[in-house]
Structure formats: structure tokens, C-alpha cells
CSV table of C-alpha atoms in Angstrom, one decimal:
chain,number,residue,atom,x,y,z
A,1,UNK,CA,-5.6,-18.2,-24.7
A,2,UNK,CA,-6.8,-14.6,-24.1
A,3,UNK,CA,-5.6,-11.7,-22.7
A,4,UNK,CA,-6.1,-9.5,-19.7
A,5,UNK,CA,-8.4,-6.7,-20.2
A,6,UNK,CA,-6.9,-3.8,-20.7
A,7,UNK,CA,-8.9,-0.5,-19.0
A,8,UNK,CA,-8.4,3.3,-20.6
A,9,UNK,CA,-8.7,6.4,-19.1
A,10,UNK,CA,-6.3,5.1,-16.3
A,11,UNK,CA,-3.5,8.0,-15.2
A,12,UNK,CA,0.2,7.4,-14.4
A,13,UNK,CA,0.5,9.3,-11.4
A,14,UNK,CA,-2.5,7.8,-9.8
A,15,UNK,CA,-1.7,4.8,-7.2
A,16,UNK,CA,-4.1,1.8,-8.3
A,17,UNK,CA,-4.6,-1.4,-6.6
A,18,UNK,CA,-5.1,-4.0,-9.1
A,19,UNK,CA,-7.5,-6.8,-8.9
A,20,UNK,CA,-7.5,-9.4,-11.6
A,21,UNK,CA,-11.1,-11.2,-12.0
A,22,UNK,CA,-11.8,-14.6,-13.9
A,23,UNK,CA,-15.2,-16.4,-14.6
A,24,UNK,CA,-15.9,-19.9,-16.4
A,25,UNK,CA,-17.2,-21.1,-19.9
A,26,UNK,CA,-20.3,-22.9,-19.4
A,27,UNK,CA,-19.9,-26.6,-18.6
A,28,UNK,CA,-22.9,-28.3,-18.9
A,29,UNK,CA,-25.4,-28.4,-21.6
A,30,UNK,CA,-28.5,-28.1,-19.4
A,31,UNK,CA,-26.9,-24.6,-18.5
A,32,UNK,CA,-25.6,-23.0,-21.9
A,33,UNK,CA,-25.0,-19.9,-19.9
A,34,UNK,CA,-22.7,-19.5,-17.1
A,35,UNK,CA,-23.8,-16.6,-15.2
A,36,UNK,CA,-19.5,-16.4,-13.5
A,37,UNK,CA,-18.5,-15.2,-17.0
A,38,UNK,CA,-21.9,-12.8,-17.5
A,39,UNK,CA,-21.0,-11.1,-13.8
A,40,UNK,CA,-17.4,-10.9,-14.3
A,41,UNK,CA,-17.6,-9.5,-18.0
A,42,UNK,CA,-19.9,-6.6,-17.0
A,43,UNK,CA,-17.5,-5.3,-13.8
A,44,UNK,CA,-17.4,-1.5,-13.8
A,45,UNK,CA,-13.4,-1.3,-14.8
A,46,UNK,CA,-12.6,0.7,-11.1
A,47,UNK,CA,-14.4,0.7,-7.6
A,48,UNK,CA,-14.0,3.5,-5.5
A,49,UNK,CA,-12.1,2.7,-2.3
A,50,UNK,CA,-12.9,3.9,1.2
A,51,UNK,CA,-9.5,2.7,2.8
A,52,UNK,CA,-7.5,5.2,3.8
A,53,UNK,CA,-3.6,5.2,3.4
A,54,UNK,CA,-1.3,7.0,5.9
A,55,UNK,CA,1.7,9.1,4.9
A,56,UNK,CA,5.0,8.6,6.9
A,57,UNK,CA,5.9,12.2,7.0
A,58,UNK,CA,8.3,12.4,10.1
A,59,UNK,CA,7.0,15.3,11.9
A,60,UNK,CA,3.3,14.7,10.8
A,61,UNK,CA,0.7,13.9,14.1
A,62,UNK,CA,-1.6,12.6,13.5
A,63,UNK,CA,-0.2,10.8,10.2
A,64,UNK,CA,-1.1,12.2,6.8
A,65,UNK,CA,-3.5,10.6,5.3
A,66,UNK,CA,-3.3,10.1,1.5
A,67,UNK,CA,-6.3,10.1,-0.8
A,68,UNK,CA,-7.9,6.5,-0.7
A,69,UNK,CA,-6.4,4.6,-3.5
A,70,UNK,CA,-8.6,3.4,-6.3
A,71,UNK,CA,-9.1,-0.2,-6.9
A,72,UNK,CA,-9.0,-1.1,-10.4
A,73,UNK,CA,-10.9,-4.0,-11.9
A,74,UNK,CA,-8.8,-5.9,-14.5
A,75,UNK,CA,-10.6,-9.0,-16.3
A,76,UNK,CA,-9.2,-11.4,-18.0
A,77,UNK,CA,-11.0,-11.0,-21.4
A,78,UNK,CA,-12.1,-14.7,-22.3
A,79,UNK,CA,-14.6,-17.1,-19.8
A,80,UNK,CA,-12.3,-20.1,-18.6
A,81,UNK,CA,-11.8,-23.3,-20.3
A,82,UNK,CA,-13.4,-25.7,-18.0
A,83,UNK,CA,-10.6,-28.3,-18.1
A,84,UNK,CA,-7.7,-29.0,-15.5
A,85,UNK,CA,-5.3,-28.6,-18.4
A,86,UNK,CA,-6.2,-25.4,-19.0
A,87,UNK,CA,-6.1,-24.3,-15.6
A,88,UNK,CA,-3.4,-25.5,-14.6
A,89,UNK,CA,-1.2,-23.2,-17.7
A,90,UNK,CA,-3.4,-20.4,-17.2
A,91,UNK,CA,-3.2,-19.2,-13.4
A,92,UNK,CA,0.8,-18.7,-14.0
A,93,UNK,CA,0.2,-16.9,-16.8
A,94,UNK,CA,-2.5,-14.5,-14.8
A,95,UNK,CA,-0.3,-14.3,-12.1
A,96,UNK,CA,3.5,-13.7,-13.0
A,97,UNK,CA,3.6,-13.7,-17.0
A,98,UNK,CA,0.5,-11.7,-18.2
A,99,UNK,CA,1.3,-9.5,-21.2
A,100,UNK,CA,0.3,-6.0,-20.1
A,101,UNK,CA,3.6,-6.3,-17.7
A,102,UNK,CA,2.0,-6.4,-14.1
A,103,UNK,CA,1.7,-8.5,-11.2
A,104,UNK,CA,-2.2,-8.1,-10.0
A,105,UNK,CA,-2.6,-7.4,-6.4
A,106,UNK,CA,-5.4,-9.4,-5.6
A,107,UNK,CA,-7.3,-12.6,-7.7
A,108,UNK,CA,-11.0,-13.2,-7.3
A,109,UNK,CA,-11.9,-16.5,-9.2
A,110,UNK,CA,-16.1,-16.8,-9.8
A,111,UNK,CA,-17.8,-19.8,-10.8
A,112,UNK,CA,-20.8,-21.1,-10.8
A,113,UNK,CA,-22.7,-23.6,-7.7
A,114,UNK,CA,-25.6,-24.8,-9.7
A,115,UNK,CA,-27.0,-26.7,-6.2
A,116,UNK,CA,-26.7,-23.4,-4.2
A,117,UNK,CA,-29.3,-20.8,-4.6
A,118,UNK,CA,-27.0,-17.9,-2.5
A,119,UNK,CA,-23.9,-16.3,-3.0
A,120,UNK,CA,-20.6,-18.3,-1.0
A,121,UNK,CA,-17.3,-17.2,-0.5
A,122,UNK,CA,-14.8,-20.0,0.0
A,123,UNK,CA,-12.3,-20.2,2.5
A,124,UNK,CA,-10.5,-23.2,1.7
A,125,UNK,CA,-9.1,-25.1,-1.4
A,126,UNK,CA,-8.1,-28.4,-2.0
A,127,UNK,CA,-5.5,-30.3,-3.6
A,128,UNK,CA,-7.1,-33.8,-4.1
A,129,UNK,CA,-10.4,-35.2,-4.8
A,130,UNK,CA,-11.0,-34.4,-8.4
A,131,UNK,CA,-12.4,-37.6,-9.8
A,132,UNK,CA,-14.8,-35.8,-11.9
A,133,UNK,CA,-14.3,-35.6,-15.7
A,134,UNK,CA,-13.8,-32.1,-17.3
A,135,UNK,CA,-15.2,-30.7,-20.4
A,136,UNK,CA,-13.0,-32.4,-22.5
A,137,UNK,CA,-13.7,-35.7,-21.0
A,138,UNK,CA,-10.5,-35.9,-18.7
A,139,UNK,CA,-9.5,-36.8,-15.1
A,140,UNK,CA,-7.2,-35.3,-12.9
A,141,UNK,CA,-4.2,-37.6,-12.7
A,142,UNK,CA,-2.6,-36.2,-10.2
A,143,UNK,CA,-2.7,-39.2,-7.3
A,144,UNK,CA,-0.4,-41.1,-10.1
A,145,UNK,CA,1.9,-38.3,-11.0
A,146,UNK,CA,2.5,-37.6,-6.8
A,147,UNK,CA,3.9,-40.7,-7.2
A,148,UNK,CA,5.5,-41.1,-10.7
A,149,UNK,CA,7.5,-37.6,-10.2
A,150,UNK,CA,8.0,-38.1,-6.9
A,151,UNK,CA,9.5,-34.2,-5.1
A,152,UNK,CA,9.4,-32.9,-9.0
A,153,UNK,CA,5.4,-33.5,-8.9
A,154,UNK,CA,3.8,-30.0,-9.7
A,155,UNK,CA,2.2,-29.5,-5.6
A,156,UNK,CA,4.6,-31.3,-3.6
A,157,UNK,CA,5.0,-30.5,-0.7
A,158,UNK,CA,2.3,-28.0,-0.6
A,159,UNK,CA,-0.4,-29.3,1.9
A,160,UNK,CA,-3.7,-30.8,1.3
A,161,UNK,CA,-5.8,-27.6,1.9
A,162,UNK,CA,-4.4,-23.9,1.8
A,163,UNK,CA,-6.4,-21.1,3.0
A,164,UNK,CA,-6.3,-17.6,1.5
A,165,UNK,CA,-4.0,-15.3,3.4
A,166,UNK,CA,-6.5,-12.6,3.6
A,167,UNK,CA,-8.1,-11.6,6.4
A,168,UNK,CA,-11.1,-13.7,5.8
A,169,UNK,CA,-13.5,-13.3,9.2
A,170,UNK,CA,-13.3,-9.3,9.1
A,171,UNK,CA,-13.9,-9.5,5.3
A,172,UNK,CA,-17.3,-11.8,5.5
A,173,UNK,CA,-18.1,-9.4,8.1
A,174,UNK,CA,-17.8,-6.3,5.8
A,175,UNK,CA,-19.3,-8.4,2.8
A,176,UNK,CA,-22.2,-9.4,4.2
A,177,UNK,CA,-23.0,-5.7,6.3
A,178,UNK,CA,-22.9,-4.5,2.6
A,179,UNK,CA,-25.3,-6.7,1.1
A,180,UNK,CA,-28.1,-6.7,4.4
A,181,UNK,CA,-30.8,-8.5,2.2
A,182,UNK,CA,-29.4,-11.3,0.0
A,183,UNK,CA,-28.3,-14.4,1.3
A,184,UNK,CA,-24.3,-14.8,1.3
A,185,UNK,CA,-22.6,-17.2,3.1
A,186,UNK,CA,-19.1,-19.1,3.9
A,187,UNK,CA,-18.5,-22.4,2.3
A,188,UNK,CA,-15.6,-24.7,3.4
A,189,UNK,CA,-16.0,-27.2,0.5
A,190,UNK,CA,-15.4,-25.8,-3.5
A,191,UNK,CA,-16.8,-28.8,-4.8
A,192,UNK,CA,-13.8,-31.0,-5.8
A,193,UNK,CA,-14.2,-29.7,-9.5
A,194,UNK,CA,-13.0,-26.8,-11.6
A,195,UNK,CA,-13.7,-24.2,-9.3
A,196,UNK,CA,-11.8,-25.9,-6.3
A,197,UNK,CA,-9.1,-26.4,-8.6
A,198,UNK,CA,-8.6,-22.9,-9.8
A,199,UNK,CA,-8.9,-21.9,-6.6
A,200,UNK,CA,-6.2,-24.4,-5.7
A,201,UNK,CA,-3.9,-23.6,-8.1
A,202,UNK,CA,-4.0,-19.4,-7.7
A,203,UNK,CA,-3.2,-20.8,-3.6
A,204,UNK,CA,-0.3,-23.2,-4.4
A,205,UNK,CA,1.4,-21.1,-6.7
A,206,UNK,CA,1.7,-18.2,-4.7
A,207,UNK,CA,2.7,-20.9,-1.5
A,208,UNK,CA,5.4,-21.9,-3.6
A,209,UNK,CA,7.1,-18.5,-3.9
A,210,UNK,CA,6.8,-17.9,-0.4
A,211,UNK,CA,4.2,-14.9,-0.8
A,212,UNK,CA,0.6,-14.2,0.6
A,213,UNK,CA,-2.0,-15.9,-2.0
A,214,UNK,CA,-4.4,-12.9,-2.1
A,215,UNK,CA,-6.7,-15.1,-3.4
A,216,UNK,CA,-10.6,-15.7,-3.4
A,217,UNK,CA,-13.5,-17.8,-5.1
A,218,UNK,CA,-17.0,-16.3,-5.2
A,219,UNK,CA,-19.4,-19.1,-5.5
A,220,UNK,CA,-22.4,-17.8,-7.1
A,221,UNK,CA,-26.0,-19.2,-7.8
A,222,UNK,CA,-27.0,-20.4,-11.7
A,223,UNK,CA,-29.8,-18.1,-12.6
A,224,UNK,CA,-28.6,-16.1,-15.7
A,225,UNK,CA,-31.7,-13.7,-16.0
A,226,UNK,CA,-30.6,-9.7,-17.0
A,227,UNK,CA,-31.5,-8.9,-13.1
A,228,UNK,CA,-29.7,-11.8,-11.5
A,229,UNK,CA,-26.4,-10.7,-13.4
A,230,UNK,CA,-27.0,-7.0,-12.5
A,231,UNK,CA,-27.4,-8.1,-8.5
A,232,UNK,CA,-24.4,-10.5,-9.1
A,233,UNK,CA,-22.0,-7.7,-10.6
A,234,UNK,CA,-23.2,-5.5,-7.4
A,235,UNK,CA,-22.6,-8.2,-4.7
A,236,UNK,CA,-18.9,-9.2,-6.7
A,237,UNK,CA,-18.0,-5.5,-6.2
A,238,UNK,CA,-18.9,-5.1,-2.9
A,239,UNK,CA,-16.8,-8.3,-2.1
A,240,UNK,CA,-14.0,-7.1,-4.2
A,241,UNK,CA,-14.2,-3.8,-1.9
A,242,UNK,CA,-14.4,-5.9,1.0
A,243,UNK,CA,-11.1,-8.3,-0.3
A,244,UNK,CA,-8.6,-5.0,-0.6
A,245,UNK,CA,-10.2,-2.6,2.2
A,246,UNK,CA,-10.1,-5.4,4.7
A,247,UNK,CA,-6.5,-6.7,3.7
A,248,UNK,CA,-4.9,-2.7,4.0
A,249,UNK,CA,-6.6,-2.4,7.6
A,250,UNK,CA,-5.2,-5.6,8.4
A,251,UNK,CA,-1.4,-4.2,7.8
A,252,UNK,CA,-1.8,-1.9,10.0
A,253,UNK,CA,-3.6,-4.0,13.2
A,254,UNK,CA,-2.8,-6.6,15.0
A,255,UNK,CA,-4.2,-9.9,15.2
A,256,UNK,CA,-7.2,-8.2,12.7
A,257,UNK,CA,-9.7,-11.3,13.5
A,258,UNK,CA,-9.0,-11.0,16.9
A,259,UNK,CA,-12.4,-9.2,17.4
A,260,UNK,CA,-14.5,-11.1,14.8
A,261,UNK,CA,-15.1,-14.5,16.1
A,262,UNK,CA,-14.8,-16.9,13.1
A,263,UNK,CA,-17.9,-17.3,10.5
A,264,UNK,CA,-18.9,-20.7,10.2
A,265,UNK,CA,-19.7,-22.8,7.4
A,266,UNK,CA,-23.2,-21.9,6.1
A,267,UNK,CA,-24.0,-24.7,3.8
């Protein structure tokens, strides 16, 4: 199935945040390339961080404030297998059971929207609707098994759309100061497929546990070109930097949207 990659050169002492990044196998044969797997496989392995953290010594004022912790980049080594089997075994895995014995901090899924010529990040994901056939031929038979497990059914009781616990407004905002000239935007609709399912699962199974689903899917456009990957691998860091920097502030303020009014939908 794959494992995570593991980076070198990394040093004990040094407080990392970890962010664990998938992409997709292709899926159709009109596109033998899926330009996810071609960003996500040429991340730099860490991305400087500009968030500050502030000691707690007691008689420090102002607080101390620790060097900014770096955010490291840890991919998992294989494109996904675009099937809901597959998907559905592999996000616990990523999340809870990887083999290099740690729990990632943050997930950024990133497929591929071959009808949408700009980069999206979603905000939503959806348990039903996936009547589309996979790679392998197969349909989602999930509206049978709700009813044929009954409360044992894999996403029972979880509700028909979870959103990402991170701070989304402030972090659209940050994203899209950083990239001024392309055209980025906020979807509210995955697409019912593989990448709303991913995205999906990663939300459900951290709703389960009871713990913030650090989660987010980077929708990005299907040209595969050497200088549409290199752009793509610049605007995925930038919204990496924008997922963990805008999720630290956020721990420290409250209400964090409260001064961003809420990005619509820009499909």
C-alpha cells in the first residue's frame, strides 16, 4: 500500500509541526497524468514558518517568544488508488497507524478538478452522493449498508456534511494575499467522487474520536506541463503555510473569523 515518506536531515531537539500530504493516481485515460500526484511528489520536505510561539515563563512580560517552529512536509510515498475501497483502508492508516510511529498534525488531500481552470480549497465534505463508478468499476454502497448495519454502519451518526475545524475564513484570506496573481478560490461542492470522499473520510474519522479534523482538500486545475507543476507546488506550500500559521494564531484569539467576514463560494 505504500508508506509515508520518510525526510533526513531532521534534528531531535527541534519542535516540528507535521503535515502529512496525499495526491491521486490518474483516473481517466484522456488524462494519463494527474498533475495532484506531480505537485505533491515534488513538495520541498520543510517550509519555513512565520508563526510565532510564546513561552510561558512566569515572570516573563511581554511573553517569550520561541523560535517559529518549522513545518515539515511528510508525503505519503505512492499517488492514491482511485477507488473507495482503497480509501476508505488507507486514511486510518495515514492517520492513527502509519509505520514511522507518528500522528501527523495537519492532512492536505490534492486532487485533480479537470472542469476547473483555478486552484479551490474546499470547505465542506460530503457523506452521500457517490453514484459514480471508481477505477475499478465499483459503486459506493453505502445507502444499502446505512441500512443493512444499521448503528454499526462505518459513518453513523456522523452528519451529512462535516466542515474542517480549521480556521477556514482567516486562512483563504492569508492564501490568497500570498498568491496576488493566480486565481484561487472557495468551493463548497468536492464533486461527489474520490476527492469528496477522501476528504470525507480524513473528516469523519477524526469526528469519531472526538478531535479537531485538521483537514483540507486542494482542488487543483489538470494541466500537467513542467511550469504548471512548479506554480502548483508553490501555491500548495503557500496553503500549507497558510493551514498551520492560521490554526496556531487561532489558539490564542478569540472568535479568530470574527473579523474576516466569510468567503463565499467562487465557483
Amino acid at each position: 500500500m505504500g508508506s509515508i515518506k520518510e525526510n533526513e536531515n531532521t534534528s531531535p531537539e527541534q519542535e516540528e509541526i507535521r503535515v502529512l500530504v496525499t495526491g491521486f493516481a490518474p483516473f481517466r485515460s484522456q488524462y494519463p497524468i494527474n498533475p495532484s500526484w506531480e505537485i505533491v511528489s515534488r513538495l520541498p520536505s520543510y517550509v519555513p514558518s512565520n508563526a510565532q510561539v510564546e513561552g510561558h515563563h512566569p515572570h516573563a512580560k511581554p511573553p517569550l517568544q520561541k523560535e517559529p517552529r518549522r513545518i515539515r512536509i511528510d508525503n505519503y510515498e505512492a499517488p492514491v488508488h482511485v477507488g473507495y475501497k482503497a480509501v476508505r483502508e488507507l486514511v486510518p492508516v495515514l492517520l492513527d497507524e502509519n509505520p514511522n510511529g507518528f500522528e501527523p498534525d495537519y492532512i492536505l488531500h490534492v486532487g485533480m478538478a479537470s472542469g476547473r481552470p483555478f486552484y479551490s480549497c474546499e470547505r465542506r465534505g460530503h457523506r452521500t452522493g457517490y453514484f459514480m463508478r471508481d477505477v475499478d468499476g465499483k459503486i459506493l454502497n453505502d445507502e444499502f449498508d446505512r441500512i443493512k448495519e444499521g448503528d454499526k454502519w462505518i459513518w453513523h451518526d456522523c452528519p451529512e456534511e462535516l466542515l474542517t475545524s480549521l480556521p477556514f475564513d482567516r486562512m483563504f484570506h492569508q492564501w490568497k494575499e500570498a498568491c496576488p496573481e493566480v486565481d484561487i478560490r472557495i468551493s463548497e461542492d468536492a464533486g461527489n467522487y474520490l476527492c469528496d470522499f477522501i476528504y470525507y473520510t480524513s473528516l469523519a474519522h477524526r469526528y469519531k474520536q472526538h478531535r479537531p479534523n485538521k483537514a483540507m482538500f486542494l482542488h487543483v486545475p489538470l494541466a500537467s506541463d513542467d511550469e504548471s507543476i512548479r506554480k502548483g507546488v508553490e501555491i500548495t506550500i503557500e496553503l500549507i503555510r497558510a493551514m498551520v500559521e492560521c490554526d496556531l494564531k487561532a489558539k490564542d484569539t478569540v472568535g479568530d473569523n470574527s473579523d474576516f467576514p466569510e468567503e463565499k463560494e467562487g465557483l
